[in-house]
Amino acid sequence: MMMFVIFLIVNVGTIGIFYGVYGTKRKYEEGMLMGVHLPGSAAESEEVKMLMKKYRTWTKWFYTLNLLAGIAVCGFCFWYISVFMIVWSIWLVEVCIGAILLLYRTHRKLYDLKMKNGWIGSNGSKIMTADSAVDATVSAQSEKMGMSPLWHILFCGLIVLPCLLPQVRLYLKESEDGWILFLCGFAVNLVFAAVHAVILRTRNTVYSEDVKMNLAVNRLQKNVWSWSLIAGSLFNTGAYLWVTYFMDEKMWIGSEVYIVYIILESVPIFIFMSGVFYIKKKRNRILQNNETLHYVDDDIYWKNGWYSNPNDKRLIVQDWACSFNYTTNMARPAGKISFAAGIVITIVCLLWGCVLMFRIDFTPIKVSVGSDKIEITSGYSDMEIDIDEVQSAELLPKLPNDEYKRVNGSDDGQKKIGKFRGKKTGKCRMYIYVECTPILQINTSDEIIFINSKEKGAAEKWYEKIVQEKNRVHS
């Protein structure tokens, strides 16, 4: 039930975000409609109105149907998780591709209308060509705005600092989840630092013939993004230091600790969103009374929806569809390579995840007891145990009452497979069907293994065979 609720929120939120970013690009503002620079009179023409009417209709149907499909997909959570993940992945890919194609297709049609009707530089237009929109003073001030990205190095240091504590080092040594949290925290700070540096190095935008106004708007944007990213690193570091306190004091990270951790990690999202809205509101207020606005007409480089300008040395540029998103310059080889790599990595990760979960769901747990070792196979991971490493074995009517935390593997309510850590039990491995009994417990010097089977009497046979072989070894 919990997974159903989580993915229901995720799917509804995904449609909401896509609609907010891509589905609402309908207003004529800053000299643009759908990312195409047009005079105000052209935006009110019948051709453009008809095109936008069709776009609104298609947008309404696309997002409504995908919202309903996203809700329906969550129903698969109550069946096999692997089937759900396959269906969910297909739905997500369809939403991503469909939303972008719908937007880009309308963008290109509007661009073709613009070229057909010669709306470039029409009477009453405040649009300037890209070549004429040059402001050397604003460009020269580019790297003098915003806070230094070096602040993120300080936060990286704070994440490393708890490693000086003996208990934290011990927890990291014994628990994989500790290393996962450490590496994630450190990596997030590095990503924020890289994004921070890219934003500060991004060429300033010319909005007006008034140099001071240009500097004010660009300084606003870079300062807000600088502070937002630094705040993001602050909360990310705070989240990690929160869990290290429990590593040091209790050698255990419980569910309530993870809840606070997730809340702290979510704060940067709201900070970034607030920053976007603040920049937009403040920028409009600065520019609203200016009569010498420049709208840089670089539509020819965006005509297909993506940026392709062989004369631009930049690799990363601000996206026209979303002001707080950045894209690559597809005219540069590095732009094509990074785009293709992103697509390939995404597809491989989705396929790998689906195949892994399919194996977990449909590969039965099996145990083979030989004369010198025990072999355990499952859909996630296999293991071998030497008979002489087995200290004891016993049959349990149910899993010992403890708070178990999954370190890796699967815990979908039907199976528990992989490495776990119990608050009392400590390190253990599980290969069990939740609803099946009895459970075979094998104790070794390193860890405890819990195993059972759907096949009636299988666990008892494994237990008898292990005891028999162990007695033989010690006889």
Short mmCIF file of C-alpha atoms in Angstrom, two decimals, residues 20 49 141 249 255 259 279 362 398 405 429:
data_model
loop_
_atom_site.label_atom_id
_atom_site.label_comp_id
_atom_site.label_asym_id
_atom_site.label_seq_id
_atom_site.Cartn_x
_atom_site.Cartn_y
_atom_site.Cartn_z
CA GLY A 20 3.77 23.55 -15.47
CA LYS A 49 -4.54 32.13 -32.69
CA GLN A 141 30.91 41.92 -15.82
CA GLU A 249 25.58 7.77 19.25
CA SER A 255 13.02 4.99 9.99
CA ILE A 259 12.16 10.70 7.48
CA ILE A 279 13.77 36.02 -10.23
CA PHE A 362 10.14 -14.80 -11.10
CA LYS A 398 8.60 -16.83 12.00
CA LYS A 405 16.61 -2.21 7.44
CA ARG A 429 21.00 -11.90 4.69
#
